[in-house]
Every structure is written in C-alpha cells, then in structure tokens.
Amino acid sequence: MAHCNGSFTILAFFFSLAFLTAIKSETMFARELSARDQFRLKPEKMTHLRFYLHDTVTGQHPTAMPVAQAATTNTSATLFGIVTVMDDPLTVSPDLNSTLVGRAQAICASSSSRSGMSLTMTMNLVFTEGAYNGSTLSVLGQNPILKNPRELTIVGGTGIFRFARGYVQLRTHTFNIKTRNAIVKYDAYASHY
Ligand SMILES: *[C@@H]1O[C@H](CO)[C@@H](O)[C@H](O)[C@H]1NC(C)=O
Ligand SMILES: *[C@@H]1O[C@H](CO)[C@@H](O)[C@H](O)[C@H]1NC(C)=O
Ligand SMILES: *[C@@H]1O[C@H](CO)[C@@H](O)[C@H](O)[C@H]1NC(C)=O
C-alpha cells in the first residue's frame, strides 16, 4: 500500500509539472536556448570582405546627398552640422563598372566642430552578390575622413552575418577635390557563425 501511494504521488508530481510547463510556455516572453543544441550555431568563423565604395556627391546621379544642415554649417571649416544620406554602390575593384557586390546605405552627420573632418556614421552594408545576397552588416562609428586607415565597428548583421561583430578599415582610394566624389576601399573583418 505504501508503495502504491508513493507511485501515485510521483505520477501526480509529473502531471502537475507538465501542466505547469504548459501554462508557463503560454505566458512567458523570454526563454534561454542552448546556442549549440537548439539554435544549431556552427563554430564561429571570421570573414574578410574587401570592396570599394563609390561616394558620388555631384554629377547627374549623386548617391549621397545632404538632407539637413545647421545655420552655421556654411561658415564651418569642418562642415559641422551637415547631415548626409547615402546609398553608395560597392564594387569588387575601384572601377565603378566592376562587379557590384552591394550598397552602403547610411546616415552620416558631420560631427567635428573644431578640427579635422569627422563623420558619425550609421550604416548598413547591404550585400547582393552570390551567397551573401540578402545578408547585411550593421556598422557604427566615427569616420575621420582624412585619416588612413580609419576604423568603424561592426555591431551586428543579418542572414549569413547573424551575431556578427568586428571592424571595418577604410582607406581613401581617390578623392576628387573639384567634384568632391570619392572612392573608398573597405576591408571588413566580421566574426560570425
Ligand atoms: C549654404 O550654402 C549653400 C550653397 O552656397 C546654400 O544653398 C545654402 O542655402 C546655405 N545655407 C545656409 C543655411 O545659409
Ligand atoms: C562604365 O561604363 C559606361 C557605359 O558602359 C561608360 O560610359 C563609363 O565611362 C564607364 N565608367 C568607367 C569608370 O569606366
Ligand atoms: C539577390 O536576391 C534577390 C531576391 O532573392 C534576387 O531578385 C536578385 O536577382 C539576387 N541578386 C543577385 C545578384 O543574385
């Protein structure tokens, strides 16, 4: 009899546990997953991407344009206060006609009021080439445009680049003082799964 009673207690315990778990899964908003078993993350790897950004400010088809500026921007040697939105093509070589790998879509604010030109950048690198088509890297950082190289932070990504972190080095390839158009070499180092 004591044995019977014990089994019943244990059964009742498991039933109530199952019941409680069912209630819990309907109401909870957060739960921990095992990254390896449930999320199926592969071992972490590092990808190096190299491409050239074409920043076209003037001409028939500008891909970067100012959208706002401070009343004092025109008198500032560093163009402090100007905000630019860009949708610059990214290609495999400095030639604009070479293979397109994606676009850099960004909001840049000229944010150095005293010395040197510096942009605060919020940028998504939106890739369209091969296996990377549809994947993005999100980049943040300070871009002192006269320094070579300069470095921005990769803060995340989507698609192939989920959970990405890393950095991007920028080097000015060409800058045309007359047109203000530039070609910038990007070396992105992204750690992801
Ligand atoms: C700054 O200069 C540009 C070009 O000369 C002009 O179009 C713009 O109106 C000026 N902006 C201000 C706020 O004075
Ligand atoms: C790219 O190709 C177009 C037309 O095919 C040509 O007009 C243009 O000069 C080329 N640009 C460069 C940088 O080679
Ligand atoms: C990238 O994917 C989109 C949508 O899936 C497709 O329309 C496009 O042709 C692809 N681009 C390249 C270069 O493969």
PDB file of C-alpha atoms and ligand atoms in Angstrom:
ATOM      1  CA  MET A   1       0.000   0.000   0.000  1.00  0.00           C
ATOM      2  CA  ALA A   2       2.754   2.388   0.871  1.00  0.00           C
ATOM      3  CA  HIS A   3       4.388   1.500  -2.450  1.00  0.00           C
ATOM      4  CA  CYS A   4       1.158   2.291  -4.347  1.00  0.00           C
ATOM      5  CA  ASN A   5       0.780   5.597  -2.629  1.00  0.00           C
ATOM      6  CA  GLY A   6       4.345   6.533  -3.493  1.00  0.00           C
ATOM      7  CA  SER A   7       3.830   5.833  -7.211  1.00  0.00           C
ATOM      8  CA  PHE A   8       0.696   7.919  -7.222  1.00  0.00           C
ATOM      9  CA  THR A   9       2.481  10.811  -5.594  1.00  0.00           C
ATOM     10  CA  ILE A  10       5.278  10.637  -8.137  1.00  0.00           C
ATOM     11  CA  LEU A  11       2.762  10.449 -11.034  1.00  0.00           C
ATOM     12  CA  ALA A  12       0.795  13.371  -9.660  1.00  0.00           C
ATOM     13  CA  PHE A  13       4.029  15.292  -9.366  1.00  0.00           C
ATOM     14  CA  PHE A  14       4.917  14.725 -13.049  1.00  0.00           C
ATOM     15  CA  PHE A  15       1.382  15.586 -14.201  1.00  0.00           C
ATOM     16  CA  SER A  16       1.437  18.844 -12.302  1.00  0.00           C
ATOM     17  CA  LEU A  17       4.900  19.582 -13.683  1.00  0.00           C
ATOM     18  CA  ALA A  18       3.659  19.049 -17.265  1.00  0.00           C
ATOM     19  CA  PHE A  19       0.619  21.222 -16.539  1.00  0.00           C
ATOM     20  CA  LEU A  20       2.748  23.983 -15.069  1.00  0.00           C
ATOM     21  CA  THR A  21       5.151  23.834 -18.050  1.00  0.00           C
ATOM     22  CA  ALA A  22       2.203  24.172 -20.457  1.00  0.00           C
ATOM     23  CA  ILE A  23       0.931  27.236 -18.632  1.00  0.00           C
ATOM     24  CA  LYS A  24       4.409  28.704 -18.479  1.00  0.00           C
ATOM     25  CA  SER A  25       5.038  28.380 -22.248  1.00  0.00           C
ATOM     26  CA  GLU A  26       1.860  30.335 -22.993  1.00  0.00           C
ATOM     27  CA  THR A  27       2.687  33.271 -20.812  1.00  0.00           C
ATOM     28  CA  MET A  28       6.443  33.656 -20.876  1.00  0.00           C
ATOM     29  CA  PHE A  29       8.063  36.216 -23.146  1.00  0.00           C
ATOM     30  CA  ALA A  30      11.687  35.110 -22.795  1.00  0.00           C
ATOM     31  CA  ARG A  31      13.427  31.793 -22.571  1.00  0.00           C
ATOM     32  CA  GLU A  32      17.004  30.693 -22.768  1.00  0.00           C
ATOM     33  CA  LEU A  33      18.094  28.492 -25.668  1.00  0.00           C
ATOM     34  CA  SER A  34      21.174  26.355 -25.857  1.00  0.00           C
ATOM     35  CA  ALA A  35      23.136  28.051 -28.649  1.00  0.00           C
ATOM     36  CA  ARG A  36      24.698  24.799 -29.813  1.00  0.00           C
ATOM     37  CA  ASP A  37      21.841  22.297 -29.466  1.00  0.00           C
ATOM     38  CA  GLN A  38      18.651  24.238 -30.075  1.00  0.00           C
ATOM     39  CA  PHE A  39      19.920  27.141 -32.158  1.00  0.00           C
ATOM     40  CA  ARG A  40      22.272  24.963 -34.238  1.00  0.00           C
ATOM     41  CA  LEU A  41      25.056  27.535 -34.345  1.00  0.00           C
ATOM     42  CA  LYS A  42      28.112  26.390 -36.272  1.00  0.00           C
ATOM     43  CA  PRO A  43      31.594  27.136 -34.939  1.00  0.00           C
ATOM     44  CA  GLU A  44      32.479  30.819 -35.065  1.00  0.00           C
ATOM     45  CA  LYS A  45      34.438  31.953 -38.127  1.00  0.00           C
ATOM     46  CA  MET A  46      35.963  35.145 -39.498  1.00  0.00           C
ATOM     47  CA  THR A  47      35.173  36.559 -42.949  1.00  0.00           C
ATOM     48  CA  HIS A  48      37.271  39.228 -44.638  1.00  0.00           C
ATOM     49  CA  LEU A  49      35.378  41.257 -47.243  1.00  0.00           C
ATOM     50  CA  ARG A  50      37.128  43.769 -49.494  1.00  0.00           C
ATOM     51  CA  PHE A  51      35.254  46.157 -51.742  1.00  0.00           C
ATOM     52  CA  TYR A  52      35.243  49.747 -52.956  1.00  0.00           C
ATOM     53  CA  LEU A  53      32.604  52.307 -52.055  1.00  0.00           C
ATOM     54  CA  HIS A  54      31.740  54.966 -54.621  1.00  0.00           C
ATOM     55  CA  ASP A  55      30.585  58.154 -52.928  1.00  0.00           C
ATOM     56  CA  THR A  56      29.137  60.335 -55.662  1.00  0.00           C
ATOM     57  CA  VAL A  57      28.128  63.730 -54.319  1.00  0.00           C
ATOM     58  CA  THR A  58      27.900  65.703 -57.564  1.00  0.00           C
ATOM     59  CA  GLY A  59      27.048  64.869 -61.166  1.00  0.00           C
ATOM     60  CA  GLN A  60      23.897  63.556 -62.799  1.00  0.00           C
ATOM     61  CA  HIS A  61      23.319  60.651 -60.455  1.00  0.00           C
ATOM     62  CA  PRO A  62      24.501  61.533 -56.960  1.00  0.00           C
ATOM     63  CA  THR A  63      24.306  58.643 -54.483  1.00  0.00           C
ATOM     64  CA  ALA A  64      24.989  60.802 -51.426  1.00  0.00           C
ATOM     65  CA  MET A  65      23.127  63.980 -50.628  1.00  0.00           C
ATOM     66  CA  PRO A  66      22.891  66.463 -47.774  1.00  0.00           C
ATOM     67  CA  VAL A  67      19.444  66.486 -46.204  1.00  0.00           C
ATOM     68  CA  ALA A  68      19.908  68.961 -43.342  1.00  0.00           C
ATOM     69  CA  GLN A  69      22.420  71.426 -42.011  1.00  0.00           C
ATOM     70  CA  ALA A  70      22.940  73.887 -39.193  1.00  0.00           C
ATOM     71  CA  ALA A  71      22.694  77.625 -39.826  1.00  0.00           C
ATOM     72  CA  THR A  72      26.447  77.805 -39.135  1.00  0.00           C
ATOM     73  CA  THR A  73      27.489  74.881 -41.367  1.00  0.00           C
ATOM     74  CA  ASN A  74      28.399  77.171 -44.272  1.00  0.00           C
ATOM     75  CA  THR A  75      30.907  79.072 -42.159  1.00  0.00           C
ATOM     76  CA  SER A  76      32.409  75.981 -40.503  1.00  0.00           C
ATOM     77  CA  ALA A  77      35.760  74.767 -41.853  1.00  0.00           C
ATOM     78  CA  THR A  78      34.768  71.233 -40.826  1.00  0.00           C
ATOM     79  CA  LEU A  79      31.214  71.480 -42.227  1.00  0.00           C
ATOM     80  CA  PHE A  80      29.957  70.833 -38.708  1.00  0.00           C
ATOM     81  CA  GLY A  81      26.242  70.111 -38.578  1.00  0.00           C
ATOM     82  CA  ILE A  82      25.608  68.772 -42.062  1.00  0.00           C
ATOM     83  CA  VAL A  83      23.662  65.508 -42.315  1.00  0.00           C
ATOM     84  CA  THR A  84      24.024  63.339 -45.402  1.00  0.00           C
ATOM     85  CA  VAL A  85      22.089  60.273 -46.526  1.00  0.00           C
ATOM     86  CA  MET A  86      23.821  57.899 -48.873  1.00  0.00           C
ATOM     87  CA  ASP A  87      23.126  54.831 -50.992  1.00  0.00           C
ATOM     88  CA  ASP A  88      26.584  54.170 -52.408  1.00  0.00           C
ATOM     89  CA  PRO A  89      27.367  51.212 -54.686  1.00  0.00           C
ATOM     90  CA  LEU A  90      30.029  48.731 -53.533  1.00  0.00           C
ATOM     91  CA  THR A  91      32.157  47.058 -56.210  1.00  0.00           C
ATOM     92  CA  VAL A  92      34.982  44.494 -56.250  1.00  0.00           C
ATOM     93  CA  SER A  93      37.525  46.898 -57.755  1.00  0.00           C
ATOM     94  CA  PRO A  94      37.949  50.705 -57.826  1.00  0.00           C
ATOM     95  CA  ASP A  95      36.274  50.684 -61.267  1.00  0.00           C
ATOM     96  CA  LEU A  96      32.616  51.660 -60.864  1.00  0.00           C
ATOM     97  CA  ASN A  97      31.812  49.296 -63.739  1.00  0.00           C
ATOM     98  CA  SER A  98      33.292  46.262 -61.981  1.00  0.00           C
ATOM     99  CA  THR A  99      31.063  43.642 -60.297  1.00  0.00           C
ATOM    100  CA  LEU A 100      28.555  45.175 -57.874  1.00  0.00           C
ATOM    101  CA  VAL A 101      28.543  43.347 -54.514  1.00  0.00           C
ATOM    102  CA  GLY A 102      26.104  45.530 -52.619  1.00  0.00           C
ATOM    103  CA  ARG A 103      25.294  49.019 -51.402  1.00  0.00           C
ATOM    104  CA  ALA A 104      26.175  51.104 -48.376  1.00  0.00           C
ATOM    105  CA  GLN A 105      23.031  52.762 -47.052  1.00  0.00           C
ATOM    106  CA  ALA A 106      23.869  55.267 -44.365  1.00  0.00           C
ATOM    107  CA  ILE A 107      23.147  58.401 -42.424  1.00  0.00           C
ATOM    108  CA  CYS A 108      26.280  60.473 -41.808  1.00  0.00           C
ATOM    109  CA  ALA A 109      26.487  63.554 -39.609  1.00  0.00           C
ATOM    110  CA  SER A 110      29.469  65.857 -39.786  1.00  0.00           C
ATOM    111  CA  SER A 111      30.198  65.950 -36.075  1.00  0.00           C
ATOM    112  CA  SER A 112      33.586  67.566 -35.518  1.00  0.00           C
ATOM    113  CA  SER A 113      33.155  71.225 -34.618  1.00  0.00           C
ATOM    114  CA  ARG A 114      36.816  72.118 -34.051  1.00  0.00           C
ATOM    115  CA  SER A 115      39.498  70.321 -36.006  1.00  0.00           C
ATOM    116  CA  GLY A 116      39.507  67.738 -38.751  1.00  0.00           C
ATOM    117  CA  MET A 117      36.568  66.469 -40.698  1.00  0.00           C
ATOM    118  CA  SER A 118      34.763  63.668 -38.969  1.00  0.00           C
ATOM    119  CA  LEU A 119      31.525  61.868 -39.643  1.00  0.00           C
ATOM    120  CA  THR A 120      29.371  59.970 -37.183  1.00  0.00           C
ATOM    121  CA  MET A 121      28.166  57.066 -39.305  1.00  0.00           C
ATOM    122  CA  THR A 122      25.198  54.738 -39.018  1.00  0.00           C
ATOM    123  CA  MET A 123      25.488  52.375 -41.951  1.00  0.00           C
ATOM    124  CA  ASN A 124      24.079  49.141 -43.288  1.00  0.00           C
ATOM    125  CA  LEU A 125      26.218  47.258 -45.797  1.00  0.00           C
ATOM    126  CA  VAL A 126      23.565  45.504 -47.887  1.00  0.00           C
ATOM    127  CA  PHE A 127      25.103  42.703 -49.934  1.00  0.00           C
ATOM    128  CA  THR A 128      23.653  41.395 -53.199  1.00  0.00           C
ATOM    129  CA  GLU A 129      26.386  39.123 -54.531  1.00  0.00           C
ATOM    130  CA  GLY A 130      26.280  35.301 -54.578  1.00  0.00           C
ATOM    131  CA  ALA A 131      25.859  33.579 -51.216  1.00  0.00           C
ATOM    132  CA  TYR A 132      25.899  36.995 -49.492  1.00  0.00           C
ATOM    133  CA  ASN A 133      22.838  38.238 -51.379  1.00  0.00           C
ATOM    134  CA  GLY A 134      20.328  39.438 -48.784  1.00  0.00           C
ATOM    135  CA  SER A 135      22.777  39.477 -45.875  1.00  0.00           C
ATOM    136  CA  THR A 136      23.711  42.728 -44.158  1.00  0.00           C
ATOM    137  CA  LEU A 137      26.329  44.104 -41.794  1.00  0.00           C
ATOM    138  CA  SER A 138      25.436  46.985 -39.496  1.00  0.00           C
ATOM    139  CA  VAL A 139      28.243  49.449 -38.907  1.00  0.00           C
ATOM    140  CA  LEU A 140      28.593  52.311 -36.462  1.00  0.00           C
ATOM    141  CA  GLY A 141      31.409  54.635 -35.664  1.00  0.00           C
ATOM    142  CA  GLN A 142      33.487  57.722 -36.084  1.00  0.00           C
ATOM    143  CA  ASN A 143      34.917  58.350 -39.547  1.00  0.00           C
ATOM    144  CA  PRO A 144      37.719  60.950 -39.568  1.00  0.00           C
ATOM    145  CA  ILE A 145      37.771  61.094 -43.369  1.00  0.00           C
ATOM    146  CA  LEU A 146      41.313  62.472 -43.749  1.00  0.00           C
ATOM    147  CA  LYS A 147      42.906  59.688 -41.692  1.00  0.00           C
ATOM    148  CA  ASN A 148      44.179  56.496 -43.347  1.00  0.00           C
ATOM    149  CA  PRO A 149      43.214  53.932 -42.320  1.00  0.00           C
ATOM    150  CA  ARG A 150      40.237  54.738 -40.155  1.00  0.00           C
ATOM    151  CA  GLU A 151      38.183  52.163 -38.362  1.00  0.00           C
ATOM    152  CA  LEU A 152      34.476  51.624 -37.783  1.00  0.00           C
ATOM    153  CA  THR A 153      32.730  48.990 -35.655  1.00  0.00           C
ATOM    154  CA  ILE A 154      30.604  46.120 -36.962  1.00  0.00           C
ATOM    155  CA  VAL A 155      27.840  45.882 -34.371  1.00  0.00           C
ATOM    156  CA  GLY A 156      25.729  43.138 -35.910  1.00  0.00           C
ATOM    157  CA  GLY A 157      24.353  41.571 -39.023  1.00  0.00           C
ATOM    158  CA  THR A 158      21.597  39.564 -40.670  1.00  0.00           C
ATOM    159  CA  GLY A 159      21.449  36.409 -42.827  1.00  0.00           C
ATOM    160  CA  ILE A 160      24.926  34.873 -43.080  1.00  0.00           C
ATOM    161  CA  PHE A 161      26.112  37.583 -40.706  1.00  0.00           C
ATOM    162  CA  ARG A 162      23.727  36.938 -37.785  1.00  0.00           C
ATOM    163  CA  PHE A 163      25.519  37.650 -34.492  1.00  0.00           C
ATOM    164  CA  ALA A 164      28.337  39.419 -36.378  1.00  0.00           C
ATOM    165  CA  ARG A 165      30.841  41.635 -34.661  1.00  0.00           C
ATOM    166  CA  GLY A 166      34.113  43.038 -35.897  1.00  0.00           C
ATOM    167  CA  TYR A 167      35.558  46.087 -37.557  1.00  0.00           C
ATOM    168  CA  VAL A 168      35.967  47.780 -40.934  1.00  0.00           C
ATOM    169  CA  GLN A 169      39.089  49.604 -42.078  1.00  0.00           C
ATOM    170  CA  LEU A 170      38.566  52.437 -44.562  1.00  0.00           C
ATOM    171  CA  ARG A 171      41.228  53.859 -46.837  1.00  0.00           C
ATOM    172  CA  THR A 172      40.605  56.683 -49.293  1.00  0.00           C
ATOM    173  CA  HIS A 173      41.440  55.384 -52.761  1.00  0.00           C
ATOM    174  CA  THR A 174      40.718  58.567 -54.680  1.00  0.00           C
ATOM    175  CA  PHE A 175      39.187  61.902 -53.773  1.00  0.00           C
ATOM    176  CA  ASN A 176      38.392  64.489 -56.418  1.00  0.00           C
ATOM    177  CA  ILE A 177      38.624  67.935 -54.825  1.00  0.00           C
ATOM    178  CA  LYS A 178      36.653  69.529 -57.676  1.00  0.00           C
ATOM    179  CA  THR A 179      33.678  67.131 -57.750  1.00  0.00           C
ATOM    180  CA  ARG A 180      34.040  66.025 -54.074  1.00  0.00           C
ATOM    181  CA  ASN A 181      33.385  62.460 -55.275  1.00  0.00           C
ATOM    182  CA  ALA A 182      35.390  59.747 -53.559  1.00  0.00           C
ATOM    183  CA  ILE A 183      36.252  56.075 -53.886  1.00  0.00           C
ATOM    184  CA  VAL A 184      36.973  54.415 -50.544  1.00  0.00           C
ATOM    185  CA  LYS A 185      38.483  50.964 -50.032  1.00  0.00           C
ATOM    186  CA  TYR A 186      36.723  48.902 -47.352  1.00  0.00           C
ATOM    187  CA  ASP A 187      38.283  45.941 -45.544  1.00  0.00           C
ATOM    188  CA  ALA A 188      35.648  44.386 -43.292  1.00  0.00           C
ATOM    189  CA  TYR A 189      36.574  41.689 -40.762  1.00  0.00           C
ATOM    190  CA  ALA A 190      33.410  40.049 -39.441  1.00  0.00           C
ATOM    191  CA  SER A 191      33.306  37.301 -36.874  1.00  0.00           C
ATOM    192  CA  HIS A 192      30.071  35.280 -37.185  1.00  0.00           C
ATOM    193  CA  TYR A 193      28.705  31.711 -37.143  1.00  0.00           C
TER     194      TYR A 193
HETATM  195  C1  LIG B   1      24.777  77.329 -47.513  1.00  0.00           C
HETATM  196  O1  LIG B   1      25.339  77.429 -48.798  1.00  0.00           O
HETATM  197  C2  LIG B   1      24.604  76.765 -49.810  1.00  0.00           C
HETATM  198  C3  LIG B   1      25.411  76.816 -51.095  1.00  0.00           C
HETATM  199  O2  LIG B   1      26.090  78.008 -51.239  1.00  0.00           O
HETATM  200  C4  LIG B   1      23.226  77.428 -49.940  1.00  0.00           C
HETATM  201  O3  LIG B   1      22.469  76.768 -50.941  1.00  0.00           O
HETATM  202  C5  LIG B   1      22.502  77.293 -48.601  1.00  0.00           C
HETATM  203  O4  LIG B   1      21.279  77.948 -48.642  1.00  0.00           O
HETATM  204  C6  LIG B   1      23.351  77.864 -47.468  1.00  0.00           C
HETATM  205  N1  LIG B   1      22.708  77.510 -46.236  1.00  0.00           N
HETATM  206  C7  LIG B   1      22.525  78.379 -45.239  1.00  0.00           C
HETATM  207  C8  LIG B   1      21.833  77.834 -44.015  1.00  0.00           C
HETATM  208  O5  LIG B   1      22.883  79.533 -45.297  1.00  0.00           O
HETATM  209  C1  LIG B   2      31.281  52.481 -67.291  1.00  0.00           C
HETATM  210  O1  LIG B   2      30.547  52.066 -68.426  1.00  0.00           O
HETATM  211  C2  LIG B   2      29.832  53.113 -69.043  1.00  0.00           C
HETATM  212  C3  LIG B   2      28.969  52.544 -70.147  1.00  0.00           C
HETATM  213  O2  LIG B   2      29.238  51.210 -70.406  1.00  0.00           O
HETATM  214  C4  LIG B   2      30.820  54.141 -69.570  1.00  0.00           C
HETATM  215  O3  LIG B   2      30.115  55.209 -70.168  1.00  0.00           O
HETATM  216  C5  LIG B   2      31.631  54.669 -68.401  1.00  0.00           C
HETATM  217  O4  LIG B   2      32.643  55.546 -68.866  1.00  0.00           O
HETATM  218  C6  LIG B   2      32.308  53.540 -67.653  1.00  0.00           C
HETATM  219  N1  LIG B   2      32.909  54.082 -66.450  1.00  0.00           N
HETATM  220  C7  LIG B   2      34.145  53.776 -66.062  1.00  0.00           C
HETATM  221  C8  LIG B   2      34.606  54.408 -64.782  1.00  0.00           C
HETATM  222  O5  LIG B   2      34.874  53.024 -66.694  1.00  0.00           O
HETATM  223  C1  LIG B   3      19.503  38.592 -54.953  1.00  0.00           C
HETATM  224  O1  LIG B   3      18.277  38.087 -54.449  1.00  0.00           O
HETATM  225  C2  LIG B   3      17.138  38.749 -55.000  1.00  0.00           C
HETATM  226  C3  LIG B   3      15.914  38.261 -54.253  1.00  0.00           C
HETATM  227  O2  LIG B   3      16.040  36.967 -53.800  1.00  0.00           O
HETATM  228  C4  LIG B   3      17.095  38.474 -56.492  1.00  0.00           C
HETATM  229  O3  LIG B   3      15.977  39.131 -57.054  1.00  0.00           O
HETATM  230  C5  LIG B   3      18.359  39.025 -57.126  1.00  0.00           C
HETATM  231  O4  LIG B   3      18.381  38.722 -58.513  1.00  0.00           O
HETATM  232  C6  LIG B   3      19.599  38.439 -56.464  1.00  0.00           C
HETATM  233  N1  LIG B   3      20.775  39.140 -56.954  1.00  0.00           N
HETATM  234  C7  LIG B   3      21.866  38.512 -57.391  1.00  0.00           C
HETATM  235  C8  LIG B   3      22.975  39.389 -57.876  1.00  0.00           C
HETATM  236  O5  LIG B   3      21.953  37.300 -57.408  1.00  0.00           O
END
